[in-house]
XYZ file of C-alpha atoms in Angstrom:
59
model
C 5.802 10.627 -4.306
C 2.336 10.879 -2.771
C 3.718 13.135 -0.035
C 5.269 15.465 -2.653
C 2.039 15.747 -4.616
C 0.043 16.442 -1.460
C 2.489 19.097 -0.239
C 2.767 20.789 -3.607
C -0.977 20.769 -4.216
C -1.695 22.666 -1.021
C 0.692 25.479 -1.962
C -0.253 28.183 -4.421
C -3.320 28.591 -6.571
C -6.518 26.761 -5.667
C -6.790 25.621 -9.290
C -3.573 23.672 -8.815
C -5.142 21.937 -5.812
C -8.337 21.237 -7.745
C -6.375 19.673 -10.585
C -4.261 17.584 -8.220
C -7.204 16.391 -6.076
C -8.360 13.521 -8.350
C -4.781 12.305 -8.650
C -4.287 12.449 -4.898
C -7.512 10.537 -4.298
C -6.509 7.945 -6.879
C -3.048 7.562 -5.347
C -4.573 7.264 -1.861
C -6.794 4.427 -3.092
C -3.878 2.691 -4.787
C -1.833 3.073 -1.608
C -4.659 1.512 0.444
C -4.957 -1.340 -2.064
C -1.212 -1.978 -1.833
C -1.389 -2.063 1.965
C -4.196 -4.624 1.780
C -2.201 -6.741 -0.689
C 0.919 -6.571 1.498
C -1.141 -7.702 4.489
C -2.672 -10.597 2.534
C 0.721 -11.684 1.218
C 2.075 -11.587 4.780
C -0.811 -13.742 5.984
C -0.335 -16.173 3.078
C 3.369 -16.449 3.858
C 2.547 -17.272 7.483
C 0.284 -20.094 6.272
C 3.121 -21.490 4.178
C 5.919 -20.880 6.669
C 4.226 -22.503 9.662
C 3.950 -26.041 8.222
C 7.466 -25.682 6.796
C 8.832 -24.726 10.212
C 7.057 -27.664 11.818
C 8.468 -30.161 9.294
C 11.955 -28.690 9.705
C 11.675 -29.012 13.498
C 10.660 -32.671 13.115
C 13.836 -33.548 11.200
């Protein structure tokens, strides 16, 4: 969706780009926040999975 907004905002009237700019910036920030959350969740899962793997290997 972000790609479509960016491509469409660069085509045509500059007013269209000016209107779309705040939305694009907001979506970029949300996308960055999601990437950070995905990374943190991945790190948290590693913390949980490692002790689990060790206890399973000990059985």
